[in-house]
Amino acid sequence: IASKSNEHILNLLDEVHYADIAELVEELNFNDGLYLIKLLDSEKTSDVIAELDEDDREKILKELSAKEIAEEIDELDTDDAADIIAELPEEQKEEVISHLEDVEHAKEIVELLRYDDDTAGGLMAKELVKVNENWNVLTCVKEMRAQAEEVTRVHSIYVVDDNDILKGRLSLKDLLTTSTKTAIKDVFIKKVDSVTVNEEDEEVARIMQKYDLEAIPVVDEIGRLVGRITIDDIVDVIKEEAEKDYQMAAGLVEDVEADDTIWELTRARLPWLFLGLLGGVGAARIMGLFEGALEDNAILFMFTPLIAAMAGNVGVQSSAIIVQGLANDNLKGSISNRLLKEFSLALVNGAVLAVVLFAFTWIWQSDFNTALAISISLFAVIIVAGIIGTFIPLFLDKRGIDPAIATGPFITTSNDIFGILIYFWIAKLILGF
Amino acid sequence: IASKSNEHILNLLDEVHYADIAELVEELNFNDGLYLIKLLDSEKTSDVIAELDEDDREKILKELSAKEIAEEIDELDTDDAADIIAELPEEQKEEVISHLEDVEHAKEIVELLRYDDDTAGGLMAKELVKVNENWNVLTCVKEMRAQAEEVTRVHSIYVVDDNDILKGRLSLKDLLTTSTKTAIKDVFIKKVDSVTVNEEDEEVARIMQKYDLEAIPVVDEIGRLVGRITIDDIVDVIKEEAEKDYQMAAGLVEDVEADDTIWELTRARLPWLFLGLLGGVGAARIMGLFEGALEDNAILFMFTPLIAAMAGNVGVQSSAIIVQGLANDNLKGSISNRLLKEFSLALVNGAVLAVVLFAFTWIWQSDFNTALAISISLFAVIIVAGIIGTFIPLFLDKRGIDPAIATGPFITTSNDIFGILIYFWIAKLILGF
């Protein structure tokens, strides 16, 4: 393919879906990818560019002139177009927009650029099919044909009044089965779910999932129809949300991928590792306080990694369940009920594990008191860790902070420190050093 | 509402969406919920039942006779119907099916029950609109109207030949704009993505996402059209997949929710905690081997929780990035390239953290050699933990095992042990005990 027999390549790629071509471009080295992009005709290129990874797209667009970019943008739906323009550097944005040929299209894109990325306005596209309630079915079908030209997939036909206020929707079925002279007013469905432009994207996702919607109309503050969001954009929101929680739990502060640069990966990973380091140093200082016990009770020090690990594991488990419950909006009951439940759960788990650990340490060290001290501490640590793991995400959520930050290194580190403190304190009570 | 003024309740709920009623039923106590379900008319009840949580549904269905259940099932789409029947106890299944009134519907449901839950066959519904390539547009529109009665939302019109083999799809736009005498053969689009009944659900999700499809036809082994999958079912697959990975990373072996019973939660949490306990005991035994160093180098023992925590954190970070890359199918390059990259990354992170730790311990203990031993060990541990965290999920994936089990307690526990072993071994080399 690198022999640059253009026609041959074009023939080969003619039948290939743009998503596959985008994948191919990402896998090729940069120059071959750029070459391929320039070779393809504009309609396909624009789709390929919209499909690329953000990083790869940025690199490719750098090599294109504002005019070339504008040509690609002209081919795209308004939502994809606005997303790509939003990624461009400030000074290039205006240049590209000024080169757009379709003035209507350009106006719509500029309007979309006004909205925040994570609101309904940022997700929506302007392409939709709308009809006036005062038309009859015949006018309606005619108008729809014209509008449908611009819209890739017709999801719903929205009905508006003379002021563009959203009134309802029209079912294709009804349209096919009513006489052409019937007024739209008499056949349309008056109930339609909608969201306002400023609604958060996660809330839009929740609504569309709950009611199994495939598209939802977006209205402005006074109820005028301004766009529509389709389920494929929502799939991306859901995936991103899930990945964000996952990454937080894994101790990554930024959205990173395996193929990012070492510098990006370091920036995402080092902060939490620093926190872990601080926690470890804290634990070491606490143990230093009990150095006097070292001679007679060396065995206690051997079990500190176990105590720290168990405190961390229990904390992560309880916080993860709470975080997931909050994300899916299916937590019922009060905070104190939650804590009580976690307490009973920790009692069960703690008792089982403490008995096992007691048996093991007694056999190993044949010292009843030491074994007792270690296992009772484990029991106490598990209960405290469970309660902290449950309380912190609930508390953060009440304060309007994303509870997902409470999972992962944050909870393990704080539980490490609490765990070791409780451990030595109980051991001291029992063994009396 | 508990005063049982039936008519008043029905009036109130008449306008309410079934998804909201399902939420209400879940929040009410069991008897009130059942009462509400029995009160509603059959069409709405069936949708409410399909929308309920699995646990709640099971309880409610227990209180209904096979005949009552069959009445609800008759109202549902084939995919939801098959899912609900699949949840029933063996002996009830046949009874419910025998009570179904619509024989066609019953046949389709029985066919769907044959397929595994996590395949395209298990996800698909039989409701679809299909036309024969030999019809003309007029016949086609007539047939479509009849078929559309049964289908809640028309996504695509599929074109088949006389043997029911999927040939392509028809665009609504073309149908609206061509003369009624044109043969379907001449207007339909010959290219259509499809999946076979045995395709895994995650692969279906990947395909539909990649090509931004809202529905995909399902064919059997010889290419006959047997059903279709819509994007709303795929949204559930994507969410479940993401939640499964998240729960594994948090150390939960089963799919649990905050509202499950203590017994279910214990079953999900205790196994990983046992693993953690074993790991901790292993770490204690390793430290026991170095007990001789205790007198002169007590400080070493204070830093074991730090070493274990850092090994765990680094391991979780690297494995999470790999697991996510594998899930999104965007890992490029060979295993050795990945390992090399993780190695360089760990060099950077390790060096920074080791220098900080060195400074701290030197100031605290004013013993150059001890500070050196501890920080060099940390450096080595971070590198080894990063490589283990990268290698294990890649290795599991190559072996066809879900790499997500490599995150969470599994990686932290094994890294704890390795970390402490490496730590004492390096300290021994430097401090010579």
CSV table of C-alpha atoms in Angstrom, one decimal, chain A residues 15-20 23 26-27 51 53 56 141 144-145 148-149 151-153 155 172-173 176-177 191 193 206 209-214 230-232 235-236 238-239 242-247 249-252 256-262 265-266 268-270 272-274 276-277 280-281 283-285 287-288 291 294 298 301-306 308-310 313-314 316-325 328 330-332 338 341-342 344-345 348-349 352-353 356-357 360 364 378 386 407 409 412-413 416 420, chain B residues 15-20 23 26-27 51 56 141 144-145 148-149 151-153 155 172-173 176-177 191 193 206 209-214 230-232 235-236 238-239 242-243 245-247 249-252 256-262 265-266 268-270 272-274 276-277 280-281 283-285 287-288 291 294 298-299 301-306 308-310 313-314 316-325 327-328 330-332 338 341-342 344-345 348-349 352-353 356-357 360 364 378 386 407 409 412-413 416 420:
chain,number,residue,atom,x,y,z
A,15,GLU,CA,-16.5,-0.3,0.3
A,16,VAL,CA,-14.9,0.1,3.7
A,17,HIS,CA,-16.8,1.7,6.6
A,18,TYR,CA,-15.3,5.0,7.8
A,19,ALA,CA,-15.0,3.6,11.3
A,20,ASP,CA,-12.7,0.9,9.9
A,23,GLU,CA,-8.8,2.5,12.9
A,26,GLU,CA,-4.6,5.2,13.8
A,27,GLU,CA,-2.5,2.1,13.2
A,51,GLU,CA,-14.2,9.0,14.3
A,53,ASP,CA,-9.0,9.5,18.7
A,56,ASP,CA,-4.6,11.6,16.5
A,141,VAL,CA,-44.9,14.9,4.4
A,144,MET,CA,-40.4,16.3,6.0
A,145,ARG,CA,-38.8,15.1,2.8
A,148,ALA,CA,-34.9,14.6,6.0
A,149,GLU,CA,-32.3,15.3,3.3
A,151,VAL,CA,-30.8,14.3,8.7
A,152,THR,CA,-28.9,11.0,8.7
A,153,ARG,CA,-31.5,9.1,10.7
A,155,HIS,CA,-35.8,9.3,15.0
A,172,LEU,CA,-44.6,7.7,11.7
A,173,LYS,CA,-47.2,5.0,11.9
A,176,LEU,CA,-48.7,6.6,7.2
A,177,THR,CA,-52.2,5.7,8.2
A,191,LYS,CA,-46.8,14.0,25.5
A,193,ASP,CA,-40.1,13.9,27.2
A,206,ARG,CA,-30.3,8.7,33.2
A,209,GLN,CA,-32.1,5.0,29.9
A,210,LYS,CA,-34.9,5.0,32.3
A,211,TYR,CA,-37.5,5.6,29.7
A,212,ASP,CA,-35.7,3.6,27.0
A,213,LEU,CA,-35.6,6.6,24.6
A,214,GLU,CA,-33.6,6.6,21.4
A,230,THR,CA,-29.6,10.6,20.1
A,231,ILE,CA,-28.8,7.5,22.1
A,232,ASP,CA,-25.4,6.9,20.4
A,235,VAL,CA,-23.7,5.6,25.0
A,236,ASP,CA,-20.5,7.6,25.0
A,238,ILE,CA,-22.3,6.3,30.0
A,239,LYS,CA,-19.0,4.7,29.0
A,242,ALA,CA,-18.1,4.3,34.1
A,243,GLU,CA,-14.5,4.6,33.0
A,244,LYS,CA,-14.0,7.7,35.1
A,245,ASP,CA,-15.2,5.9,38.2
A,246,TYR,CA,-13.1,2.9,37.4
A,247,GLN,CA,-10.0,5.1,36.9
A,249,ALA,CA,-10.9,3.5,42.0
A,250,ALA,CA,-7.6,2.5,40.4
A,251,GLY,CA,-5.8,5.7,41.5
A,252,LEU,CA,-5.6,7.6,38.2
A,256,VAL,CA,-5.6,8.2,30.5
A,257,GLU,CA,-5.2,5.5,27.9
A,258,ALA,CA,-2.5,2.9,27.6
A,259,ASP,CA,-1.2,4.6,24.5
A,260,ASP,CA,-0.7,8.0,26.1
A,261,THR,CA,2.8,9.4,26.5
A,262,ILE,CA,4.9,8.5,29.6
A,265,LEU,CA,0.7,8.7,32.4
A,266,THR,CA,3.1,10.0,35.0
A,268,ALA,CA,-2.1,10.8,36.1
A,269,ARG,CA,-0.4,8.3,38.4
A,270,LEU,CA,2.2,10.2,40.5
A,272,TRP,CA,-1.9,9.3,44.2
A,273,LEU,CA,1.4,7.5,44.6
A,274,PHE,CA,2.6,10.6,46.6
A,276,GLY,CA,0.3,6.6,49.3
A,277,LEU,CA,3.9,7.6,50.2
A,280,GLY,CA,3.2,5.1,54.5
A,281,VAL,CA,5.4,7.6,56.2
A,283,ALA,CA,2.2,4.7,59.4
A,284,ALA,CA,6.0,4.4,60.0
A,285,ARG,CA,5.8,7.4,62.4
A,287,MET,CA,5.0,2.5,64.5
A,288,GLY,CA,7.9,4.5,65.7
A,291,GLU,CA,9.2,1.2,69.3
A,294,LEU,CA,9.7,-4.0,69.8
A,298,ALA,CA,8.4,-8.2,67.7
A,301,PHE,CA,5.4,-5.6,63.8
A,302,MET,CA,5.3,-8.5,61.4
A,303,PHE,CA,1.6,-8.2,61.1
A,304,THR,CA,1.4,-4.5,60.2
A,305,PRO,CA,1.2,-5.1,56.4
A,306,LEU,CA,-1.6,-7.6,57.0
A,308,ALA,CA,-3.0,-2.3,56.6
A,309,ALA,CA,-4.0,-4.5,53.6
A,310,MET,CA,-7.2,-5.7,55.3
A,313,ASN,CA,-9.5,-4.0,51.1
A,314,VAL,CA,-12.5,-3.6,53.4
A,316,VAL,CA,-12.5,-0.2,49.0
A,317,GLN,CA,-15.2,-2.9,49.0
A,318,SER,CA,-17.6,-0.8,51.1
A,319,SER,CA,-17.0,2.4,49.3
A,320,ALA,CA,-17.3,0.8,45.8
A,321,ILE,CA,-20.7,-0.5,46.7
A,322,ILE,CA,-21.9,2.9,47.9
A,323,VAL,CA,-20.3,4.7,44.9
A,324,GLN,CA,-22.0,2.4,42.5
A,325,GLY,CA,-25.3,2.7,44.3
A,328,ASN,CA,-27.2,4.2,39.6
A,330,ASN,CA,-30.7,3.1,43.7
A,331,LEU,CA,-29.6,3.7,47.3
A,332,LYS,CA,-32.6,3.8,49.6
A,338,ARG,CA,-26.5,2.2,55.7
A,341,LYS,CA,-25.9,-2.4,57.8
A,342,GLU,CA,-22.2,-2.0,57.1
A,344,SER,CA,-23.4,-5.8,60.9
A,345,LEU,CA,-21.6,-6.9,57.7
A,348,VAL,CA,-19.7,-11.1,60.3
A,349,ASN,CA,-16.7,-10.7,58.1
A,352,VAL,CA,-14.7,-15.1,60.6
A,353,LEU,CA,-11.4,-13.6,59.6
A,356,VAL,CA,-8.9,-17.8,61.3
A,357,LEU,CA,-6.1,-15.4,62.1
A,360,PHE,CA,-2.9,-19.3,62.7
A,364,TRP,CA,2.8,-20.2,64.8
A,378,LEU,CA,-8.1,-7.2,63.1
A,386,GLY,CA,-16.0,-0.7,56.7
A,407,THR,CA,-12.5,4.9,46.4
A,409,PRO,CA,-5.8,5.3,47.1
A,412,THR,CA,-6.7,2.7,51.3
A,413,THR,CA,-4.3,5.3,52.5
A,416,ASP,CA,-3.9,2.1,56.5
A,420,ILE,CA,-2.3,0.7,62.3
B,15,GLU,CA,-50.5,9.5,33.1
B,16,VAL,CA,-47.5,8.2,34.8
B,17,HIS,CA,-44.8,6.3,32.9
B,18,TYR,CA,-44.4,2.6,33.7
B,19,ALA,CA,-40.7,3.2,34.6
B,20,ASP,CA,-41.8,5.6,37.3
B,23,GLU,CA,-39.7,2.7,40.9
B,26,GLU,CA,-39.8,-0.9,44.6
B,27,GLU,CA,-40.0,1.8,47.2
B,51,GLU,CA,-38.9,-2.8,34.5
B,56,ASP,CA,-38.3,-7.6,43.4
B,141,VAL,CA,-46.1,-0.5,2.5
B,144,MET,CA,-45.3,-3.0,6.7
B,145,ARG,CA,-48.4,-1.4,8.3
B,148,ALA,CA,-45.7,-2.4,12.5
B,149,GLU,CA,-48.7,-3.0,14.6
B,151,VAL,CA,-43.4,-3.5,16.7
B,152,THR,CA,-43.1,-0.7,19.2
B,153,ARG,CA,-40.5,1.2,17.3
B,155,HIS,CA,-35.8,1.0,13.3
B,172,LEU,CA,-37.7,4.9,4.9
B,173,LYS,CA,-36.6,7.9,2.9
B,176,LEU,CA,-41.3,7.6,0.8
B,177,THR,CA,-39.8,9.0,-2.4
B,191,LYS,CA,-25.1,-3.6,2.4
B,193,ASP,CA,-24.3,-5.2,9.1
B,206,ARG,CA,-18.6,-3.4,20.2
B,209,GLN,CA,-20.9,1.2,19.0
B,210,LYS,CA,-18.2,1.3,16.4
B,211,TYR,CA,-20.6,1.7,13.5
B,212,ASP,CA,-23.1,3.8,15.5
B,213,LEU,CA,-25.9,1.5,14.8
B,214,GLU,CA,-29.3,1.7,16.6
B,230,THR,CA,-31.8,-2.6,19.6
B,231,ILE,CA,-29.3,-0.2,21.1
B,232,ASP,CA,-31.2,0.1,24.4
B,235,VAL,CA,-26.7,0.1,26.7
B,236,ASP,CA,-27.5,-2.5,29.4
B,238,ILE,CA,-22.2,-1.9,28.2
B,239,LYS,CA,-23.2,-0.8,31.7
B,242,ALA,CA,-18.3,-1.6,33.1
B,243,GLU,CA,-19.8,-2.4,36.5
B,245,ASP,CA,-14.9,-4.6,35.9
B,246,TYR,CA,-15.4,-2.0,38.6
B,247,GLN,CA,-16.6,-4.5,41.1
B,249,ALA,CA,-11.3,-4.0,40.9
B,250,ALA,CA,-13.0,-3.3,44.2
B,251,GLY,CA,-12.7,-6.9,45.3
B,252,LEU,CA,-16.3,-8.1,44.9
B,256,VAL,CA,-24.0,-7.1,44.3
B,257,GLU,CA,-25.9,-4.0,45.1
B,258,ALA,CA,-26.0,-1.9,48.3
B,259,ASP,CA,-29.5,-3.2,49.0
B,260,ASP,CA,-28.7,-6.9,48.8
B,261,THR,CA,-28.9,-9.0,52.0
B,262,ILE,CA,-25.9,-9.2,54.4
B,265,LEU,CA,-22.8,-9.2,50.5
B,266,THR,CA,-20.7,-11.4,52.7
B,268,ALA,CA,-19.3,-11.4,47.5
B,269,ARG,CA,-16.7,-9.8,49.9
B,270,LEU,CA,-15.3,-12.6,52.1
B,272,TRP,CA,-11.1,-11.7,48.5
B,273,LEU,CA,-10.7,-10.7,52.1
B,274,PHE,CA,-9.5,-14.3,52.8
B,276,GLY,CA,-5.8,-10.7,51.6
B,277,LEU,CA,-5.5,-12.4,54.9
B,280,GLY,CA,-0.8,-10.8,55.0
B,281,VAL,CA,0.2,-14.0,56.8
B,283,ALA,CA,4.1,-11.3,54.4
B,284,ALA,CA,4.4,-11.9,58.2
B,285,ARG,CA,6.2,-15.2,57.6
B,287,MET,CA,9.4,-10.8,57.9
B,288,GLY,CA,9.8,-13.6,60.4
B,291,GLU,CA,13.8,-11.4,62.5
B,294,LEU,CA,15.2,-6.6,64.1
B,298,ALA,CA,14.1,-1.9,63.7
B,299,ILE,CA,13.4,1.0,61.4
B,301,PHE,CA,10.1,-3.0,59.9
B,302,MET,CA,8.4,0.4,60.3
B,303,PHE,CA,8.4,0.9,56.6
B,304,THR,CA,6.9,-2.4,55.6
B,305,PRO,CA,3.3,-1.0,55.3
B,306,LEU,CA,4.6,1.8,53.1
B,308,ALA,CA,3.3,-3.0,50.7
B,309,ALA,CA,1.0,-0.1,50.0
B,310,MET,CA,3.1,1.4,47.2
B,313,ASN,CA,-1.0,1.0,44.3
B,314,VAL,CA,1.4,0.8,41.4
B,316,VAL,CA,-3.5,-1.5,40.5
B,317,GLN,CA,-2.7,1.5,38.4
B,318,SER,CA,-0.8,-0.4,35.7
B,319,SER,CA,-3.3,-3.3,35.6
B,320,ALA,CA,-6.3,-0.9,35.4
B,321,ILE,CA,-4.9,0.8,32.4
B,322,ILE,CA,-4.3,-2.5,30.6
B,323,VAL,CA,-7.7,-3.9,31.5
B,324,GLN,CA,-9.4,-0.8,30.2
B,325,GLY,CA,-7.3,-0.9,27.0
B,327,ALA,CA,-11.9,-3.8,27.1
B,328,ASN,CA,-12.0,-1.0,24.6
B,330,ASN,CA,-7.4,-0.1,21.7
B,331,LEU,CA,-4.2,-1.7,22.8
B,332,LYS,CA,-1.6,-1.6,20.1
B,338,ARG,CA,4.0,-2.6,26.7
B,341,LYS,CA,6.9,1.3,28.4
B,342,GLU,CA,5.7,0.4,31.9
B,344,SER,CA,10.3,3.4,31.7
B,345,LEU,CA,7.2,4.8,33.5
B,348,VAL,CA,10.4,7.9,36.4
B,349,ASN,CA,7.8,7.4,39.1
B,352,VAL,CA,10.9,10.7,42.1
B,353,LEU,CA,9.3,8.8,45.0
B,356,VAL,CA,11.5,12.0,48.4
B,357,LEU,CA,11.6,9.0,50.7
B,360,PHE,CA,12.6,12.0,54.6
B,364,TRP,CA,14.3,11.3,60.5
B,378,LEU,CA,11.1,1.3,47.1
B,386,GLY,CA,4.5,-2.1,37.6
B,407,THR,CA,-7.0,-5.9,39.3
B,409,PRO,CA,-7.1,-7.7,45.7
B,412,THR,CA,-2.4,-6.0,45.6
B,413,THR,CA,-1.9,-9.2,47.6
B,416,ASP,CA,2.4,-7.0,48.8
B,420,ILE,CA,8.2,-7.2,51.0
